[in-house]
Coordinates of C-alpha atoms in Angstrom, one line a residue:
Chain G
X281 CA 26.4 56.3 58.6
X282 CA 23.1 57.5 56.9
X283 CA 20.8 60.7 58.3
X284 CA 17.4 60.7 57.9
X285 CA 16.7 63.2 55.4
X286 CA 13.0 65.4 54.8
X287 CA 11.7 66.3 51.5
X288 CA 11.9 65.2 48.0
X289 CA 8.4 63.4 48.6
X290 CA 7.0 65.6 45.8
X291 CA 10.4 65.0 43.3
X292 CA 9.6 61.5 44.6
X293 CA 6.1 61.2 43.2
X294 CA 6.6 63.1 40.0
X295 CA 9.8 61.0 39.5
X296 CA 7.2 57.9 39.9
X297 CA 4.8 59.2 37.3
X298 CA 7.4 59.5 35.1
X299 CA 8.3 55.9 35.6
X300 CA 5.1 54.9 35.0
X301 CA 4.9 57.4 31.3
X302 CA 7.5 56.0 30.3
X303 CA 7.2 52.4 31.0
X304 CA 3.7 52.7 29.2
X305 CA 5.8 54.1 26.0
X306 CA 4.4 55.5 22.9
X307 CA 0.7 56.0 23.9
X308 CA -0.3 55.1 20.2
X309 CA 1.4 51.5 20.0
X310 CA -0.8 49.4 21.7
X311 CA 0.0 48.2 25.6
X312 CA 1.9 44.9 25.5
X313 CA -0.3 42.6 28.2
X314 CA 1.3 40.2 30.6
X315 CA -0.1 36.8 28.5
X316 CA 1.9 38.4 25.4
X317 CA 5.2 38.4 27.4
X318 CA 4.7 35.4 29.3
X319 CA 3.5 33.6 25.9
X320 CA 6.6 35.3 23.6
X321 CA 9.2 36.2 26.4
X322 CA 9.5 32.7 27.6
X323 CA 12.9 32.6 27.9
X324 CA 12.8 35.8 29.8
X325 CA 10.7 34.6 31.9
X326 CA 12.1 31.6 32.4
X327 CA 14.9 33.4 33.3
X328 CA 13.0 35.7 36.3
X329 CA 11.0 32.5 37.6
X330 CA 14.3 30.6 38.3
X331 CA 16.5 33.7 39.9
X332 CA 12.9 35.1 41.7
X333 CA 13.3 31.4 42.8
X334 CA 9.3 31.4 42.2
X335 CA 7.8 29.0 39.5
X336 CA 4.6 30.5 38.4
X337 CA 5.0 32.2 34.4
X338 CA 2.1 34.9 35.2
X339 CA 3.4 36.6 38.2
X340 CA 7.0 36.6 36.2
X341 CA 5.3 38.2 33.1
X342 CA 3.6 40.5 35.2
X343 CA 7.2 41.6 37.2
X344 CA 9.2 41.7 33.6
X345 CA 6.2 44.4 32.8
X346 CA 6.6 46.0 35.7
X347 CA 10.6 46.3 35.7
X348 CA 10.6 47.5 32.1
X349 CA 12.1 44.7 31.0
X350 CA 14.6 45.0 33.7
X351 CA 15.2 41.5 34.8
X352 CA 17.1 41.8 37.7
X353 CA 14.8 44.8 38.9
X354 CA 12.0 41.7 37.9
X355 CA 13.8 39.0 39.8
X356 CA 13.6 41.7 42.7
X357 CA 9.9 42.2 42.7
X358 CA 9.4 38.1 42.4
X359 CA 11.3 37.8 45.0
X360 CA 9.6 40.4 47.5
X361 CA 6.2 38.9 46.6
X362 CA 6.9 35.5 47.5
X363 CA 7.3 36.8 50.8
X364 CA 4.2 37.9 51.3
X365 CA 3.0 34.2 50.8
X366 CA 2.4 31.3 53.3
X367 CA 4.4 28.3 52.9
X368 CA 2.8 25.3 52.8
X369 CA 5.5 22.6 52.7
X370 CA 7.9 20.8 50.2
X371 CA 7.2 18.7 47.1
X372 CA 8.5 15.6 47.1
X373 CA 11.6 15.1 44.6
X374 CA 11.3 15.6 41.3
X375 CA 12.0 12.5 39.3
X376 CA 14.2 13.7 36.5
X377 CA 14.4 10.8 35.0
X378 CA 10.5 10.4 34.3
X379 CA 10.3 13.6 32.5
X380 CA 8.0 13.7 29.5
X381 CA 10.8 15.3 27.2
X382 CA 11.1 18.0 24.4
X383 CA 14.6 17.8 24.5
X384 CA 17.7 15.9 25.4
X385 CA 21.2 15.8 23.7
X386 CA 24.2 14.0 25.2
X387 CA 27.9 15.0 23.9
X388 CA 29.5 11.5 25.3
X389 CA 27.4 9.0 23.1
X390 CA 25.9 9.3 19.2
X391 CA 23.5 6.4 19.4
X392 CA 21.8 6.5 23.1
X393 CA 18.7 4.8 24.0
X394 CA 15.6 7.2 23.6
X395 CA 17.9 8.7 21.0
X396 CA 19.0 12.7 20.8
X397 CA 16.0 14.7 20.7
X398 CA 16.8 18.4 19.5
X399 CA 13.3 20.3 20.7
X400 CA 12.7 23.8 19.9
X401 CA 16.4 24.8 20.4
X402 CA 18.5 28.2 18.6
X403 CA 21.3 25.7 18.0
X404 CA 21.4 25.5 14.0
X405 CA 20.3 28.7 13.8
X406 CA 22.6 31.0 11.8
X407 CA 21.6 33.7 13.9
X408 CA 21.1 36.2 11.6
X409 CA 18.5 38.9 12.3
X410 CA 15.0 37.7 10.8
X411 CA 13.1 41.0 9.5
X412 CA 10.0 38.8 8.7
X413 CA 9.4 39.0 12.6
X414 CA 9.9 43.0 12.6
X415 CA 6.7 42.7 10.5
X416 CA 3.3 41.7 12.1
X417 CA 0.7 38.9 10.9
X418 CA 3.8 36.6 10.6
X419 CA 2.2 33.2 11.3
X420 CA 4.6 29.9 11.5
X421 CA 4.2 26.8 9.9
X422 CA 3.3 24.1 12.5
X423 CA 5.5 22.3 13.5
X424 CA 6.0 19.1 12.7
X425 CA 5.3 15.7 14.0
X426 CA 6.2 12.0 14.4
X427 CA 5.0 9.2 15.7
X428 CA 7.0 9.0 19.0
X429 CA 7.2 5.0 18.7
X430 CA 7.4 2.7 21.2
X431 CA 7.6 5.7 24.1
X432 CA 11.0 5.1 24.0
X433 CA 12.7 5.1 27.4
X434 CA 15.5 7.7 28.3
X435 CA 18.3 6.3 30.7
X436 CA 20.0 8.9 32.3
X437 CA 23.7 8.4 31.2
X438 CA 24.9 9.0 33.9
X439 CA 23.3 5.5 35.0
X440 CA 24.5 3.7 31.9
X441 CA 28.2 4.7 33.2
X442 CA 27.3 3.6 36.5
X443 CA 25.9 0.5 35.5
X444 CA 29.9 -0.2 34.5
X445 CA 30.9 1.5 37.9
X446 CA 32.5 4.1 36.0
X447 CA 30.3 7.1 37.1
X448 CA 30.4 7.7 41.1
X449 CA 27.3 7.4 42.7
X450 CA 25.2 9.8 44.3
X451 CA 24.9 9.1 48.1
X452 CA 21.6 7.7 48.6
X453 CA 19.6 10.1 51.1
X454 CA 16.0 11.3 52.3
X455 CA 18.2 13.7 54.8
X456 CA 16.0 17.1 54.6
X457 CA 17.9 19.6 53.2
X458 CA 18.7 23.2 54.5
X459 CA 17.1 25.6 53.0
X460 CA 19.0 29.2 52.9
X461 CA 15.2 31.0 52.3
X462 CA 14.8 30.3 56.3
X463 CA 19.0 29.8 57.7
X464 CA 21.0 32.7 56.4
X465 CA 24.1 30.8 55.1
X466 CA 27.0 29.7 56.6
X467 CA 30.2 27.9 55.5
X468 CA 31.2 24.9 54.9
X469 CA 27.6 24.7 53.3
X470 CA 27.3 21.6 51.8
X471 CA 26.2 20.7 48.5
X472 CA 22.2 20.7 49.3
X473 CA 22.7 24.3 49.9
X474 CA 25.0 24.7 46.9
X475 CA 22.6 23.3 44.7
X476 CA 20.0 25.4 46.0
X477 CA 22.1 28.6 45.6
X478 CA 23.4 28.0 42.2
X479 CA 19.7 27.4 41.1
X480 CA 19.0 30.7 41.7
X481 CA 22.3 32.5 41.3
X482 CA 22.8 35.1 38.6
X483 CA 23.3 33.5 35.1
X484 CA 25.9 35.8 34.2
X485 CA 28.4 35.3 37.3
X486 CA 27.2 31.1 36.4
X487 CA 28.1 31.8 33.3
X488 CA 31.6 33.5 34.2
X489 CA 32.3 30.9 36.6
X490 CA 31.6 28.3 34.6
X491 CA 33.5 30.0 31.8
X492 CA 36.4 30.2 34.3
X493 CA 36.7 26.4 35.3
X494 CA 37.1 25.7 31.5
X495 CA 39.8 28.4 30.9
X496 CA 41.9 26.5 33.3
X497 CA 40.9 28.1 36.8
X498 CA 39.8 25.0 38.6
X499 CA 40.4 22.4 35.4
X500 CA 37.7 20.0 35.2
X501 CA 37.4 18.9 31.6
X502 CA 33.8 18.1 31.3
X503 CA 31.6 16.5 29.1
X504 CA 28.2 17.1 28.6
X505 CA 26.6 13.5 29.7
X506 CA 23.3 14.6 28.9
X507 CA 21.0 17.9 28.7
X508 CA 17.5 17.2 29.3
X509 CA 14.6 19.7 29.0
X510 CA 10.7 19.1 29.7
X511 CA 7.7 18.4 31.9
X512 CA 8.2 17.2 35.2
X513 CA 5.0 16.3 37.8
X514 CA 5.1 17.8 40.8
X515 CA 3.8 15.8 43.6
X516 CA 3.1 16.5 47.3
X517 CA 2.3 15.0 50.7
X518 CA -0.3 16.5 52.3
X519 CA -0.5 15.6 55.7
X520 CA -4.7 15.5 56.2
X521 CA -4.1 13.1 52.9
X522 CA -1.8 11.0 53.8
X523 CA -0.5 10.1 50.8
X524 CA 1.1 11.5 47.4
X525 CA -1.1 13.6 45.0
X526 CA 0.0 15.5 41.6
X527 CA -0.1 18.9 41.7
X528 CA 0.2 19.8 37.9
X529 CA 3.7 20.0 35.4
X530 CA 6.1 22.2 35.4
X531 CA 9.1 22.8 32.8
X532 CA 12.9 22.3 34.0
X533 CA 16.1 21.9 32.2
X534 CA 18.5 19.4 34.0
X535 CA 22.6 19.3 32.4
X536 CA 24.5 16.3 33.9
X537 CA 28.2 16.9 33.5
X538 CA 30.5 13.8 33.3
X539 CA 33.9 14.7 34.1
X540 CA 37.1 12.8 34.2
X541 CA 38.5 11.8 38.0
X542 CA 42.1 10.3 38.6
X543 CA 41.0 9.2 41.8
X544 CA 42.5 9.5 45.2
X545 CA 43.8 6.7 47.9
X546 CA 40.2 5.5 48.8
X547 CA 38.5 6.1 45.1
X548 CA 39.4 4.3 42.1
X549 CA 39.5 6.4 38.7
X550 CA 36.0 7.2 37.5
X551 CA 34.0 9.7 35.9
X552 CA 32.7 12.3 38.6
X553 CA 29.2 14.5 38.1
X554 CA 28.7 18.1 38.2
X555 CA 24.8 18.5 38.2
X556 CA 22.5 21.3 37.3
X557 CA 18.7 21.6 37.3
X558 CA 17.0 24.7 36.8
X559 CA 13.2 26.6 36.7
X560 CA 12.2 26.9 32.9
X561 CA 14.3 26.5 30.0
X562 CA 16.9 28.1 30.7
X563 CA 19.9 25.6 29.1
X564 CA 22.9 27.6 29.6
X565 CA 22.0 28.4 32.8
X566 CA 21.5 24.4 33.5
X567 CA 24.7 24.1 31.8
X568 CA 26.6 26.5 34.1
X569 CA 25.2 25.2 37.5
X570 CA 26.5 21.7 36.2
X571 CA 30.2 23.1 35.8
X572 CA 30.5 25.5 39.0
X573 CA 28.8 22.3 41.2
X574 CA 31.3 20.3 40.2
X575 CA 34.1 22.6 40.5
X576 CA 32.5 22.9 44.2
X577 CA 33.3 19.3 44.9
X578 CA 36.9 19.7 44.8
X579 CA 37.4 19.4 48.4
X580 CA 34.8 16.6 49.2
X581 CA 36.7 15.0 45.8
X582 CA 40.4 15.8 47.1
X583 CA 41.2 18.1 44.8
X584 CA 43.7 21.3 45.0
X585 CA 41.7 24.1 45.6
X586 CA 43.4 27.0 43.6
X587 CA 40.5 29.0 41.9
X588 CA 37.9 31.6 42.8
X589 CA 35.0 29.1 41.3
X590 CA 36.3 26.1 43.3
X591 CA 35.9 28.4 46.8
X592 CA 32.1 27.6 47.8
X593 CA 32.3 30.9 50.2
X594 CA 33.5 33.1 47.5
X595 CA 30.7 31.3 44.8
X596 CA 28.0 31.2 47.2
X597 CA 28.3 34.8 49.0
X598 CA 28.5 36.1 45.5
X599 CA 25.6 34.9 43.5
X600 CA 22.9 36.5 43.9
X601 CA 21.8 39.2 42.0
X602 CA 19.0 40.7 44.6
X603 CA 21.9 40.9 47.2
X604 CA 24.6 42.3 45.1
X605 CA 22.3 45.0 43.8
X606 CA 21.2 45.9 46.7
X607 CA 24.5 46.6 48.3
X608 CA 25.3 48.1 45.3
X609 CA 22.4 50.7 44.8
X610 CA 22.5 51.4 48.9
X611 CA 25.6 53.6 47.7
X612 CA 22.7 55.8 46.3
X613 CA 21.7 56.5 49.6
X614 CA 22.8 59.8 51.5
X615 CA 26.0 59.5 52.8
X616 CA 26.1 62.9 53.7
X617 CA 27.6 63.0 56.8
X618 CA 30.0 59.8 56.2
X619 CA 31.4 62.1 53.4
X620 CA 31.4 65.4 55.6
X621 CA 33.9 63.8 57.6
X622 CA 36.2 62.7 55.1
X623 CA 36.2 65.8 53.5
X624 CA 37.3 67.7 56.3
X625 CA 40.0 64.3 56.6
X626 CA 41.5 65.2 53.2
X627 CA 41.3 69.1 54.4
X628 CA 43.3 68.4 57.7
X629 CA 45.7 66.4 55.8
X630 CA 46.6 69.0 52.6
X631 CA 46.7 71.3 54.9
X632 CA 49.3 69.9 57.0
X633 CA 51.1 68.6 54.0
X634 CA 51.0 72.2 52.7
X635 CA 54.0 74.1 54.8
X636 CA 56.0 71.0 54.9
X637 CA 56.0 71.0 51.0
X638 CA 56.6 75.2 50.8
X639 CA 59.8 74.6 53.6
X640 CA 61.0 71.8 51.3
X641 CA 60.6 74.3 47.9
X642 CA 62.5 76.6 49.6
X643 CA 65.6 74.6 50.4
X644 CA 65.5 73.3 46.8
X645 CA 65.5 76.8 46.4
X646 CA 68.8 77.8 48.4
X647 CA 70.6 75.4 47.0
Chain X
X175 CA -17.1 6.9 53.7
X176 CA -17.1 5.4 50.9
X177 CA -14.9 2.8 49.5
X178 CA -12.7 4.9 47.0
X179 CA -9.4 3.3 46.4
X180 CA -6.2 6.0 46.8
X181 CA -5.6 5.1 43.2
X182 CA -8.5 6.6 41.7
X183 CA -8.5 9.5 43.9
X184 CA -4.7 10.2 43.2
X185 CA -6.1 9.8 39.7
X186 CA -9.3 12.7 39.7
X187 CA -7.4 14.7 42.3
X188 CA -4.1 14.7 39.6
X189 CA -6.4 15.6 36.7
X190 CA -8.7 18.3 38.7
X191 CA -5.4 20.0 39.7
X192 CA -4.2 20.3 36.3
X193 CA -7.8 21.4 34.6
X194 CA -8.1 25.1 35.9
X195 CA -11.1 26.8 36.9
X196 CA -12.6 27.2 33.2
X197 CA -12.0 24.0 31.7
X198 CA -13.9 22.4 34.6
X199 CA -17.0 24.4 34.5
X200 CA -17.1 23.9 30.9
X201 CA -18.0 20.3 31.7
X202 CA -20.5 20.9 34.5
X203 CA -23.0 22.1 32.2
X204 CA -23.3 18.1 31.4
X205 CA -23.8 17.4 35.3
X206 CA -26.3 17.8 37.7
X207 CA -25.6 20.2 40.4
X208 CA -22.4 20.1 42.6
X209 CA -23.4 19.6 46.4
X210 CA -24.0 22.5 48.6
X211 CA -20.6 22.9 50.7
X212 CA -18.7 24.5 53.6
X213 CA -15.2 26.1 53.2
X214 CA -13.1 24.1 55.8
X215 CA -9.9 25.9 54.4
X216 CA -9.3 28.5 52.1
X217 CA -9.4 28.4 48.8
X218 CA -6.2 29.8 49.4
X219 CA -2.4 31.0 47.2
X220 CA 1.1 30.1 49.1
X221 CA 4.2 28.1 47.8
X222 CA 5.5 24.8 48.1
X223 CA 9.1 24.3 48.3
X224 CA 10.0 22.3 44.6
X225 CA 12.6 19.6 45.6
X226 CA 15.2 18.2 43.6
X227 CA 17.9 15.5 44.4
X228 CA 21.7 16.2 43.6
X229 CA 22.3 14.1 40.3
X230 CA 18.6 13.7 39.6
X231 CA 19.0 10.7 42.2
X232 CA 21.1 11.8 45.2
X233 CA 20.4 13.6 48.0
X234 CA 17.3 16.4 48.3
X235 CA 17.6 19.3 48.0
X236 CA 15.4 22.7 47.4
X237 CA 15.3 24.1 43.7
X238 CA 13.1 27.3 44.7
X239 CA 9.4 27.4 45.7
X240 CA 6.0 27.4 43.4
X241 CA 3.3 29.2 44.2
X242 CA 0.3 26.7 44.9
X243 CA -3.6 27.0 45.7
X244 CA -5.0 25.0 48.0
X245 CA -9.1 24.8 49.1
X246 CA -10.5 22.2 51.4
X247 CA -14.6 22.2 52.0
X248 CA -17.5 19.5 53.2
X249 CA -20.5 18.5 52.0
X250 CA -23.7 18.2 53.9
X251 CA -23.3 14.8 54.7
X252 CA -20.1 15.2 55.8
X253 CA -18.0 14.2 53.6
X254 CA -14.5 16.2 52.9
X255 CA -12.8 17.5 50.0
X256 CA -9.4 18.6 49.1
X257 CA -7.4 20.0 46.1
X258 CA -3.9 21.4 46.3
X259 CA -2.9 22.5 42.0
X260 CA 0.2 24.1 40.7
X261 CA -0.5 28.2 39.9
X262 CA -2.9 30.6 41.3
X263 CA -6.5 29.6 40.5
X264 CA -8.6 30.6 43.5
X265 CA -12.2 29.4 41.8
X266 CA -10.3 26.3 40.1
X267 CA -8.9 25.0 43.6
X268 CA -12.7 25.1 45.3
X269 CA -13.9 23.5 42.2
X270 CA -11.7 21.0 42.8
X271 CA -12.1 20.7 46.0
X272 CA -15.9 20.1 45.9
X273 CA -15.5 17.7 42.9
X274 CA -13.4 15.7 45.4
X275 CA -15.4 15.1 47.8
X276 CA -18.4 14.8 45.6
X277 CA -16.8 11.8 43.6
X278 CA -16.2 10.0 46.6
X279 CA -20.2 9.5 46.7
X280 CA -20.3 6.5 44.9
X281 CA -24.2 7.2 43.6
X282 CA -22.4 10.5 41.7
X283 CA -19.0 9.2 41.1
X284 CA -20.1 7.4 38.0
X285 CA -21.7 10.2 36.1
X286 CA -19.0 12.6 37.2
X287 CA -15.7 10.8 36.2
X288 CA -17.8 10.2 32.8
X289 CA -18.7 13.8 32.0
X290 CA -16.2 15.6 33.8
X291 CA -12.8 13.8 34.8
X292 CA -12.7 11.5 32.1
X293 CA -12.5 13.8 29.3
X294 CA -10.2 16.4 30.5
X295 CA -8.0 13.6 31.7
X296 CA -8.8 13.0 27.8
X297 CA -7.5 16.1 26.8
X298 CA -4.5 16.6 29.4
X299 CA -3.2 13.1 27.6
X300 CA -3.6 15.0 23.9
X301 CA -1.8 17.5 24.9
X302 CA 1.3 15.6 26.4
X303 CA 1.1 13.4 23.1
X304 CA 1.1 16.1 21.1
X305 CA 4.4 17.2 22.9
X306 CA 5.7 13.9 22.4
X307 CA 5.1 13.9 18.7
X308 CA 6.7 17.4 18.1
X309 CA 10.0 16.2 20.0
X310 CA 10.0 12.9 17.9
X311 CA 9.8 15.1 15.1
X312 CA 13.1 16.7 16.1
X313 CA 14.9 13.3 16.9
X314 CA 17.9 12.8 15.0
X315 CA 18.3 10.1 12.8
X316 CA 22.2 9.6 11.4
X317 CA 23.5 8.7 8.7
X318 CA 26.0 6.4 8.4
X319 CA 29.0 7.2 5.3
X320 CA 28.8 4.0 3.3
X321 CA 32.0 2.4 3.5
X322 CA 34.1 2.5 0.3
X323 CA 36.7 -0.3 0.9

């Protein structure tokens, strides 16, 4: 039970100017402006456009500034604006498969077609700290080029394995998904909804999940089939158009997961999919989704369901990081009266414990 | 209205979307006046929902939302223009929007593809090349251990 309280609106004020002081810093360094972060924080931003569920790199720079640096408290503000926006509709699916591509590895074959392409990745790096960047006026090289060749197509492995009927296939659908921005959720939710929550789910409970299902809690030895990072188009229906038109490009990271499956009475054995596809580049997060969707599947696959990353409610309800800070910070709020009462509880019950525990001191006592 | 093909507008419409409100005033210097015009609609900032499939080819499903500007406005004689473009760019989305509708005058459709689509479709295909050359760059290229039977 909360009260409502009066005062503190002056406390509350100065406690905002303070906020703002120190957000601003060291008056004499110079202000860092949105286009810096959103043009040398991309990964952070990345980060805040695909939890804020909200692709658009300025109004993510701008929250990141806001919060401090404070992603979640970033995430938060991304979040609350996009509610103050119309909706206008849906895309229409991305196609994955025709992205123009900076990067794509597979761990399950050397020599793939369209070959594995490395992109501006930190793996290699020996990460040790570089003191070069702690000074200013540091300038890169360019990077350098190649002639791309032929445009070398990139079949998704996964449809190489499938060509051999090795990989299950996706069901084939157009059914219009639920969207849990509009329907709170409910359970069993489906995998359209479990896609749609894992894309914007915390990356450190992904990542812990995910971490999980490989340390044996839900085993589902996985392979990376293939990583992909680029430029997708987006493309949209309008209705007063009647047909498609691009929109622009925007960057996503897909993981396809290829994991072993013994099959079951109706399924023969075959390699089964754990998918992710996330906002930005944002690779372990991709990475992650891939491994907790498909340690979602294990009842739709037949599978024992024995761990916390395998139980869609406990994954889904769990998640996100808005929620779970909120009803974590609320226990900021006065409970004043909540705690009046259970203070005078623990009073009542000491004090009834108390001559019981003298009459029992005194017996020891006799005898 | 004229005879436009769905192609070509798909085509203008694709490249005005992705120009921005700077880079297509930068080529109307080279044009002669846009059309006086209405606003129908907007130019106005809201989201569209991105979509993925499960798989990259399964079933739909929502990814999270993008913000988007849309503008619709008519000509004098009628004729309608739209533009929907990733991003927030008020001025860039009218732009568009009157572009549109002004290319599908066939009497101004030549000069305008010519001095304004054309090249920044010219550019918007550098720039994706210039991508694709940096990741060809980084594509690996193994070695195979001679074999010392």
């Amino acid at each position: 039970m909360y009260v409502a309280v009066k005062g503190g609106e002056a406390a509350i004020a100065h406690a905002h100017a303070w906020l703002a002081e120190e957000r601003r810093g060291d008056a004499a360094v110079p202000e860092i402006g949105t286009d810096q972060i959103g043009g040398q924080l991309t990964l952070a931003v990345d980060r805040v456009m695909a939890e804020g569920s909200c692709y658009d790199p300025g109004l993510a720079a701008l929250a990141i500034k806001q919060a401090r640096g404070d992603l979640i408290e970033a995430v938060f503000l991304l979040r609350a604006y996009r509610t103050t926006l119309p909706r206008f509709g849906a895309t229409l699916p991305l196609d994955t498969g025709a992205m123009r591509l900076r990067r794509r590895v597979s761990a399950t074959y050397k020599d793939l077609p369209g070959g594995q392409v490395l992109g501006p990745t930190f793996d290699y790096t020996h990460r040790l700290l570089d003191f070069a960047l702690a000074a200013e006026g540091h300038v890169p090289s360019e990077a350098p080029e190649a002639d791309p060749g032929e445009d070398a197509a990139c079949p998704r492995v996964t449809a190489m394995l499938a060509d051999e009927g090795l990989m299950a296939p996706e069901e084939a659908s157009d059914v219009e998904p639920g969207d849990l921005t509009r329907t709170p959720l409910s359970f069993p939710a489906g995998r359209p909804l479990r896609l749609q929550n894992l894309a914007r789910a915390d990356e450190g409970f992904l990542l812990s999940m995910a971490y999980s299902t490989q340390r044996g809690y839900g085993n589902n030895h996985p392979f990376v089939g293939e990583i992909r990072q680029g430029e997708v188009t987006v493309e949209i229906l309008p209705p007063e158009l009647g047909f498609a038109i691009e929109i622009g490009d925007i960057t996503v990271t897909e993981c396809q997961m290829v994991n072993q499956f013994h099959g079951s009475r109706t399924e023969p054995p075959q390699f089964t999919r754990g998918y992710g596809l996330v906002l930005g580049r944002t690779e372990r997060r991709a990475m992650s989704m891939a491994l907790v969707d498909r340690a979602l599947r294990a009842e739709e696959l037949g599978e024992e369901i024995t761990a916390p990353a395998q139980d869609e409610e406990f994954v889904l309800s769990h998640s996100d990081n808005v929620e779970a800070t909120g009803f974590l910070e609320h226990l900021k709020l006065p409970h004043y009266v909540d705690f009046q009462s259970e203070l005078e509880a623990v009073r009542a019950m000491r004090a009834a414990a108390a001559p019981e525990a003298a009459r029992e001191t005194l017996r020891e006592a006799a005898e | 209205m004229s005879a436009v093909s769905v192609e070509e507008r798909r085509h203008w419409m694709g490249v005005l979307a992705r120009a921005g409100a700077g880079r297509i005033r930068e080529r109307l210097g080279a044009v002669p006046p846009l059309p006086a015009h209405v606003r129908l609609r907007g130019p106005e900032i809201g989201l569209s929902m991105l979509r993925g499939r499960a798989g990259g080819d399964g079933a739909p499903f929502n990814l999270g939302e993008m913000t988007v500007t849309r503008c619709a406005v008519r000509l004098e004689d009628g004729t309608v223009g739209h533009a929907y473009l990733a991003g927030r760019d008020l001025p860039g989305a009218e732009l568009a929007a009157v572009l549109d509708a002004a290319l599908q005058d066939p009497a101004r459709r030549p000069g305008l593809m010519d001095a304004v689509v054309t090249p920044l479709a010219a550019e918007q295909a550098e720039a994706k090349a210039s991508m694709a050359r940096k990741a060809a760059a980084t594509r690996v290229r193994f070695l195979t251990m001679a074999n010392m039977r």
